[in-house]
Short mmCIF file of N, CA and C in Angstrom, two decimals:
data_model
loop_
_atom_site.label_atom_id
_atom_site.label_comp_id
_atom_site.label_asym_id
_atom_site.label_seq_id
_atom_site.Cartn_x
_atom_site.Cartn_y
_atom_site.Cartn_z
N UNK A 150 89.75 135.30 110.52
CA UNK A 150 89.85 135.85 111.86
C UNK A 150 91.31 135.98 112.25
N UNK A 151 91.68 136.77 112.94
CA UNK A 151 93.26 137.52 113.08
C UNK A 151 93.50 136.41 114.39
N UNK A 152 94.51 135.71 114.32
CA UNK A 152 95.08 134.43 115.64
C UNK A 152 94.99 134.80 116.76
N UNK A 153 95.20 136.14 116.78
CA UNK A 153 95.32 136.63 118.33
C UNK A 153 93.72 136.43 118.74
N UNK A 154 92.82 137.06 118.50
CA UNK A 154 91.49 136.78 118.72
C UNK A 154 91.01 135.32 119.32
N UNK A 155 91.35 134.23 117.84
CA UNK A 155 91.38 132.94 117.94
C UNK A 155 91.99 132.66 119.22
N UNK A 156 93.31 132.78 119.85
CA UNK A 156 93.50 132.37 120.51
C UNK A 156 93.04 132.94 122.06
N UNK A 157 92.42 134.21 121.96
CA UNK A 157 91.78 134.50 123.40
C UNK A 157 90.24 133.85 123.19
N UNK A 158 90.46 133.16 122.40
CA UNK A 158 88.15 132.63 122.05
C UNK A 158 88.66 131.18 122.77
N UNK A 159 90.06 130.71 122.13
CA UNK A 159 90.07 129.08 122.80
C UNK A 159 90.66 129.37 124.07
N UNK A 160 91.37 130.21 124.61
CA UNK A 160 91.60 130.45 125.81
C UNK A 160 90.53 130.28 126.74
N UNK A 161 89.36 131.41 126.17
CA UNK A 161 88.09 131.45 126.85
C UNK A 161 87.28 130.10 126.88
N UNK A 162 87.31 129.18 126.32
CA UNK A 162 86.73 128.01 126.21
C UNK A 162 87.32 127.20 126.84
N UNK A 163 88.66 127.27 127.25
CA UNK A 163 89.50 126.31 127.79
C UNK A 163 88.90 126.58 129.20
N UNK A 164 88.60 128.30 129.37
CA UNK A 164 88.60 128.42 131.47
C UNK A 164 87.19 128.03 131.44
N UNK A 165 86.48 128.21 130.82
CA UNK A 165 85.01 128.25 131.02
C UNK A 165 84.64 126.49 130.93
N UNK A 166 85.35 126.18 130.30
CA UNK A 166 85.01 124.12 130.62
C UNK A 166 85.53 123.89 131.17
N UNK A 167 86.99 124.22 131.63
CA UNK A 167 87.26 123.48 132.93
C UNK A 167 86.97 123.86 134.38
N UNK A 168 86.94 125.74 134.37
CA UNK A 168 86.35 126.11 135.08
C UNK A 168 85.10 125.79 135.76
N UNK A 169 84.10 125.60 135.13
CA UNK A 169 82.74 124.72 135.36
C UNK A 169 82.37 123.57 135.93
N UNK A 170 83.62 122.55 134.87
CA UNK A 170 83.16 121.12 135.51
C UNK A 170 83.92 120.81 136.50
N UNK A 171 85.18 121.56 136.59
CA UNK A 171 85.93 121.69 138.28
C UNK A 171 85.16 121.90 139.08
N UNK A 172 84.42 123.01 139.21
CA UNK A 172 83.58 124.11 140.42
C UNK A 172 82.50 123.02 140.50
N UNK A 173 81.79 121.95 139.54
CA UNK A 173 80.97 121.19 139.76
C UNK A 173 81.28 120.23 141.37
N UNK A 174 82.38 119.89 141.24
CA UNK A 174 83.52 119.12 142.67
C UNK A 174 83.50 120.02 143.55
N UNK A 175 83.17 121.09 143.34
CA UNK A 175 83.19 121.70 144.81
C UNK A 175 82.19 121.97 145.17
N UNK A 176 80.95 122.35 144.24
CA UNK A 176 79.53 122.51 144.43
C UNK A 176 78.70 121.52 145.99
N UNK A 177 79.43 120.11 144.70
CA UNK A 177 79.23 119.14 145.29
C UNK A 177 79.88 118.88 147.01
N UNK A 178 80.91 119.41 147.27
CA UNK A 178 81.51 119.42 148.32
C UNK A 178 81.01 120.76 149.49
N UNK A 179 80.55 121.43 148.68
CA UNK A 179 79.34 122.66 150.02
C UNK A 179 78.34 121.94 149.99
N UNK A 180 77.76 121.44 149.14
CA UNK A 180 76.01 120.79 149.26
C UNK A 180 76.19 119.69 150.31
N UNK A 181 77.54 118.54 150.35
CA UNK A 181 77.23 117.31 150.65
C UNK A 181 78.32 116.80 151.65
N UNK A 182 78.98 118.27 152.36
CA UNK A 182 79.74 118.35 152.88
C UNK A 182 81.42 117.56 152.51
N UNK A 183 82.37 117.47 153.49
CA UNK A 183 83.71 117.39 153.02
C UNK A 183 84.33 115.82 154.14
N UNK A 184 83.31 115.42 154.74
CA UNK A 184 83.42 114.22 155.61
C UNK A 184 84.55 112.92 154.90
N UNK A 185 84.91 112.66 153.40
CA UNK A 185 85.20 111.39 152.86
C UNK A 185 86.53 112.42 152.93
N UNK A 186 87.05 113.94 152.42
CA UNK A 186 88.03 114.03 152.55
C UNK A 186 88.88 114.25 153.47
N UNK A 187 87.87 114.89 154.76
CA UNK A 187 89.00 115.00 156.18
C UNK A 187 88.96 113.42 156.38
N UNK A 188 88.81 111.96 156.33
CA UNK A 188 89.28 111.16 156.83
C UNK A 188 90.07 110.64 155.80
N UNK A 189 90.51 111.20 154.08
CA UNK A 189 91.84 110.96 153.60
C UNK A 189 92.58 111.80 154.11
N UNK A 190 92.69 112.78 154.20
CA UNK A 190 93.87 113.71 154.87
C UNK A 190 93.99 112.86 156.51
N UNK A 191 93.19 112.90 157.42
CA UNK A 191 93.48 112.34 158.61
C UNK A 191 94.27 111.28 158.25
N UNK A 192 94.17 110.22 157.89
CA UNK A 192 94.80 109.28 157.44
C UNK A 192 96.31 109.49 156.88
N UNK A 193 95.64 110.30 156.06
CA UNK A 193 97.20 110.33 156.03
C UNK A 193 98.63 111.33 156.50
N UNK A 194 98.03 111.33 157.96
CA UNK A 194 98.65 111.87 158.62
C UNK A 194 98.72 113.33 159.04
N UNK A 195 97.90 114.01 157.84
CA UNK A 195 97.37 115.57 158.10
C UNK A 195 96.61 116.14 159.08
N UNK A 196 96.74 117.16 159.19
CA UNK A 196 95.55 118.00 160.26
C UNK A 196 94.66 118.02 159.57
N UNK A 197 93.05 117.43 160.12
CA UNK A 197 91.97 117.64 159.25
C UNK A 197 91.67 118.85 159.13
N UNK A 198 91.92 119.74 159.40
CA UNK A 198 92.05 121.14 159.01
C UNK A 198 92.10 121.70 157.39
N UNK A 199 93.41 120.76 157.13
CA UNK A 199 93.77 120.62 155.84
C UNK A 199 92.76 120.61 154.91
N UNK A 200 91.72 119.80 154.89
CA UNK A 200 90.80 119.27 154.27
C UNK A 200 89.51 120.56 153.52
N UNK A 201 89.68 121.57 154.34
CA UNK A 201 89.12 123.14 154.35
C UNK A 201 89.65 123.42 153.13
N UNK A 202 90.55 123.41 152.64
CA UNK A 202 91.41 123.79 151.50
C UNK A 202 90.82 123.41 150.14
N UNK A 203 89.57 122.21 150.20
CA UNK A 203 89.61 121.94 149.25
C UNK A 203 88.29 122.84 148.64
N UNK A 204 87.74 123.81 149.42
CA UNK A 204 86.71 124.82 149.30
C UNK A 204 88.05 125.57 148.17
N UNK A 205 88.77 125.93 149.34
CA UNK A 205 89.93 127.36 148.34
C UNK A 205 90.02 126.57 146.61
N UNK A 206 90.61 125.05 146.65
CA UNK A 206 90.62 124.37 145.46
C UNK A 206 89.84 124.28 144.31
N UNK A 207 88.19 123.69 145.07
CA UNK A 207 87.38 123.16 144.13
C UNK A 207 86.34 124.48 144.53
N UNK A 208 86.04 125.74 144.90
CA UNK A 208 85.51 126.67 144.68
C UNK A 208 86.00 127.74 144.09
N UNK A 209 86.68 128.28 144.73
CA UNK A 209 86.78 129.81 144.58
C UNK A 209 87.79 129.47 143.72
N UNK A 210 89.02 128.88 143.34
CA UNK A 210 89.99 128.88 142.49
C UNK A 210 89.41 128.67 140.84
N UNK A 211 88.48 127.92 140.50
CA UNK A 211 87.56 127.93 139.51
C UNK A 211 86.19 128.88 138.88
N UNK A 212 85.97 129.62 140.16
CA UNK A 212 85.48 130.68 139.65
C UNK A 212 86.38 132.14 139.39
N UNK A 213 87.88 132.09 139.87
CA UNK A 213 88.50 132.81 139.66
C UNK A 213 88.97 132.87 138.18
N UNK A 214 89.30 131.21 137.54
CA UNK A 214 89.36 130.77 136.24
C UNK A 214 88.42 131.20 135.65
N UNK A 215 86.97 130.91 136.04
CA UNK A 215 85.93 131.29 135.23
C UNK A 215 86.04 132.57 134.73
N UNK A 216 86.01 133.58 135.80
CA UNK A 216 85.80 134.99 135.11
C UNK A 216 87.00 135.71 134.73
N UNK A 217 88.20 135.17 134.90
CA UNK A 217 89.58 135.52 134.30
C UNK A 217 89.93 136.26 135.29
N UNK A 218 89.58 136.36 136.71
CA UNK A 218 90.58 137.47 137.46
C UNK A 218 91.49 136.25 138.32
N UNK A 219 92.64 136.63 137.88
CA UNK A 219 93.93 136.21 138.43
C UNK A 219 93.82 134.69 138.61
N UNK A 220 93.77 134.39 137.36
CA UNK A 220 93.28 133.33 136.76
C UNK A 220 94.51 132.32 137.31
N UNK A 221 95.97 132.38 136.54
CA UNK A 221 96.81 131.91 136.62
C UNK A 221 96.95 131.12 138.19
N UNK A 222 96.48 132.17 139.06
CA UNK A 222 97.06 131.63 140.96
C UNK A 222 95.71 130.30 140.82
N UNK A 223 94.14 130.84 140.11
CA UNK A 223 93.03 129.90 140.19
C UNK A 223 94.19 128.84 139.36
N UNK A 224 94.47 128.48 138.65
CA UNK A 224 94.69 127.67 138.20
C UNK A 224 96.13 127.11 139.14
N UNK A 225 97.03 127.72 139.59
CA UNK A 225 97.96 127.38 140.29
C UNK A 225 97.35 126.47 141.33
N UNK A 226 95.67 126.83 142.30
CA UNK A 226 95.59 126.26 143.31
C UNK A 226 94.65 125.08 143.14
N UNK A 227 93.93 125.26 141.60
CA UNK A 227 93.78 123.35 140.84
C UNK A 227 94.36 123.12 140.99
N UNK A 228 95.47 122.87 140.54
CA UNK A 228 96.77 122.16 140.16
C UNK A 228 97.29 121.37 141.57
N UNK A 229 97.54 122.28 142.33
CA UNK A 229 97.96 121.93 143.58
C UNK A 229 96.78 121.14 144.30
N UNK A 230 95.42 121.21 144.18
CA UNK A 230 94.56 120.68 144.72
C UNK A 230 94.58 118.97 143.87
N UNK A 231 94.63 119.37 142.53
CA UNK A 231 95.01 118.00 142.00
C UNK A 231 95.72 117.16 142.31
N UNK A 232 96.82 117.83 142.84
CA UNK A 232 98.13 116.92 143.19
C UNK A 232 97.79 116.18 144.45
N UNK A 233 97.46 116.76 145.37
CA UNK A 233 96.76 116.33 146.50
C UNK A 233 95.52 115.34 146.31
N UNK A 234 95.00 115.26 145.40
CA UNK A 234 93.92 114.05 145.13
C UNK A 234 94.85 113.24 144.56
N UNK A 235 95.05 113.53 143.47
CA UNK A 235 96.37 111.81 143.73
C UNK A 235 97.12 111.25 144.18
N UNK A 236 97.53 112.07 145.10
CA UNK A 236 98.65 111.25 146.34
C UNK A 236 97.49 110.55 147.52
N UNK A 237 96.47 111.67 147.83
CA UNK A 237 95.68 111.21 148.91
C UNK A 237 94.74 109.92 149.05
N UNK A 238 93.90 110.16 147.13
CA UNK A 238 92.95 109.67 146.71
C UNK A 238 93.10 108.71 145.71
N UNK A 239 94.01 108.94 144.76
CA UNK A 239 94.21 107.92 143.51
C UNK A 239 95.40 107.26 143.44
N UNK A 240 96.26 107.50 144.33
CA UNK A 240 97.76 106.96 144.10
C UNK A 240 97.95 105.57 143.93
N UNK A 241 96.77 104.27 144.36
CA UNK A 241 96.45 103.21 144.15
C UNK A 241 96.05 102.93 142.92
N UNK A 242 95.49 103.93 141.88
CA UNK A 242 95.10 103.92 141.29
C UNK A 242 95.82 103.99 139.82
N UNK A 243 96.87 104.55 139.86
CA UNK A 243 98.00 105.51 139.46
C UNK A 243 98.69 104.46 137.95
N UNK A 244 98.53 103.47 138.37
CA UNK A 244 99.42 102.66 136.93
C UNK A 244 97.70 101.43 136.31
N UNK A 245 96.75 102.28 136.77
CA UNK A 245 95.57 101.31 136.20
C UNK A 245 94.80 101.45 134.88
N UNK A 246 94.30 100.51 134.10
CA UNK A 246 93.88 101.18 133.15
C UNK A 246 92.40 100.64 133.61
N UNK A 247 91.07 101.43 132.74
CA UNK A 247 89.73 101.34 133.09
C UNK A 247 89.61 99.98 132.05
N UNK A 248 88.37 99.03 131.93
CA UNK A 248 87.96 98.05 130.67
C UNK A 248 88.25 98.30 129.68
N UNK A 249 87.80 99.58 129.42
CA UNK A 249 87.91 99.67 127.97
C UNK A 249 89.99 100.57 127.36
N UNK A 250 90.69 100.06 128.36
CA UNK A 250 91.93 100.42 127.69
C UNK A 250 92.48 101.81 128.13
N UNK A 251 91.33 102.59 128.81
CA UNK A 251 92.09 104.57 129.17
C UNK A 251 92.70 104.43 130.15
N UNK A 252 93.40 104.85 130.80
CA UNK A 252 94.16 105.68 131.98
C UNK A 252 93.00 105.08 132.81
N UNK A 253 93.30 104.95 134.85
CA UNK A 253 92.19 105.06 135.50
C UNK A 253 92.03 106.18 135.63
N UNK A 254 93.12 107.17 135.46
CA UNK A 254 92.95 108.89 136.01
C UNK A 254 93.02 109.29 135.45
N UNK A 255 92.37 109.51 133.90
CA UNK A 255 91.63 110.00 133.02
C UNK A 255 91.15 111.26 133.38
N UNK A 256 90.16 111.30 133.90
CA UNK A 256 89.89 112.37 134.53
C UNK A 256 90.60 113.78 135.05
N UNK A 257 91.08 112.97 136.53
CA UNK A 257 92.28 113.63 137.05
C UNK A 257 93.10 114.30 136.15
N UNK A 258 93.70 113.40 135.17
CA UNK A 258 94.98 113.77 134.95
C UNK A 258 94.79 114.79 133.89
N UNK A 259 93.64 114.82 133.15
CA UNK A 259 93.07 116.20 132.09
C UNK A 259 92.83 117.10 132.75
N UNK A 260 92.49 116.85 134.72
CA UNK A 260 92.22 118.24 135.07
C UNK A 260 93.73 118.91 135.78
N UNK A 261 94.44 118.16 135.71
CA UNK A 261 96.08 118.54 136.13
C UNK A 261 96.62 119.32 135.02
N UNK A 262 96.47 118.49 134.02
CA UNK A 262 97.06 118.88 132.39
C UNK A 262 96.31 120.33 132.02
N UNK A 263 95.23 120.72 132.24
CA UNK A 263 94.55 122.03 132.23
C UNK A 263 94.86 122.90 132.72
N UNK A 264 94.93 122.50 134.24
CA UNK A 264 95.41 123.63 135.43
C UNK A 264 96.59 124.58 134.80
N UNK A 265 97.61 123.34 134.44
CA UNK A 265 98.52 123.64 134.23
C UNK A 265 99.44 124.57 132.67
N UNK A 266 98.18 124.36 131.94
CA UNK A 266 97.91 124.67 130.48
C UNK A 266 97.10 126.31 131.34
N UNK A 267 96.40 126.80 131.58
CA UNK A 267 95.90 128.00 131.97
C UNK A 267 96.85 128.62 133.26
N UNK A 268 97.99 127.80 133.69
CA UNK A 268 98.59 128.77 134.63
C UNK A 268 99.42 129.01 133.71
N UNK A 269 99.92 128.19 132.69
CA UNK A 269 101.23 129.06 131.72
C UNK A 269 101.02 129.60 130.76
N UNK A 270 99.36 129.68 130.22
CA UNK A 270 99.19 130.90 129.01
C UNK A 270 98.19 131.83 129.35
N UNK A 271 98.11 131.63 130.87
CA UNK A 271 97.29 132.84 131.41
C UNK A 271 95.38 132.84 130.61
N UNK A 272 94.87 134.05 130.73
CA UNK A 272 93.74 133.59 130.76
C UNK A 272 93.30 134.39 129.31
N UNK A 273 93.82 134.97 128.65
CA UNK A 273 93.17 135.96 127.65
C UNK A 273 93.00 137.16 128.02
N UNK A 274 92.57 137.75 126.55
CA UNK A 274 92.26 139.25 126.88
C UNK A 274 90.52 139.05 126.86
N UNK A 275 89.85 138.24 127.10
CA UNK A 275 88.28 138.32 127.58
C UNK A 275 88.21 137.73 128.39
N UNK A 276 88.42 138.25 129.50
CA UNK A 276 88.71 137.97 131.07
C UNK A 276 88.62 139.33 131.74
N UNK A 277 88.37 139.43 133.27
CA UNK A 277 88.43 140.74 134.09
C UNK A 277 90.07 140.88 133.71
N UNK A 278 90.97 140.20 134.22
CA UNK A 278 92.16 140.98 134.01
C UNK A 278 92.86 141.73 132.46
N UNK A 279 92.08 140.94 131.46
CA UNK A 279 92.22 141.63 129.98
C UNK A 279 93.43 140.88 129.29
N UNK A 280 94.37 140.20 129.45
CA UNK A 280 95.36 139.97 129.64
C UNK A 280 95.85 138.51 129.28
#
């Protein structure tokens, strides 16, 4: 198989899993509302207003990943939504490891490391933007 191909097939695999199990966090956040995060943002000093944002974050920015249109900004506004869960949400958390020896922000920090991996090699050419 010719690399270029290869690399728009793992491209495509890269938006489509993280795309997914991101948008899962936001699913979850229209179904079950956004109540635990306007009182981290209140807290910490934000307009709960703020807290609206995390629709733009954990929705629409992941289905933008998903289907490759203007993928890079979807992934720009993970990223940024990430950052904001660990200052808001995990920053206590930040030098912990789990029982068994991983990172506590394991998680997190693969979905930072992604964001950021699909805003700098863009999304492929099997994507709406082609590209």
């Amino acid at each position: 198989m010719n690399s270029e191909i290869l690399d728009d097939v793992g491209k495509l695999i890269l938006r489509l899993g993280f795309g997914v199990l991101f948008l899962m966090h936001g699913i979850n956040k229209v179904v079950h509302g956004i109540d635990g995060i306007e009182a981290l943002v209140v807290s910490a000093g934000l307009p709960a207003e703020v807290a609206y944002g995390v629709y733009i974050g954990e929705v629409l920015a992941p289905i933008l990943i998903i289907i490759g249109w203007h993928a890079r900004i979807g992934a720009l506004l993970t990223a940024i939504t990430m950052a904001f869960a660990f200052h808001l949400a995990h920053s206590h958390e930040f030098f912990e490891l789990t029982a068994h020896g991983g990172w506590q922000l394991e998680l997190q920090g693969m979905f930072l490391l992604a964001s950021i991996a699909i805003a700098l090699s863009g999304p492929g050419r099997i994507s709406l933007n082609g590209r």
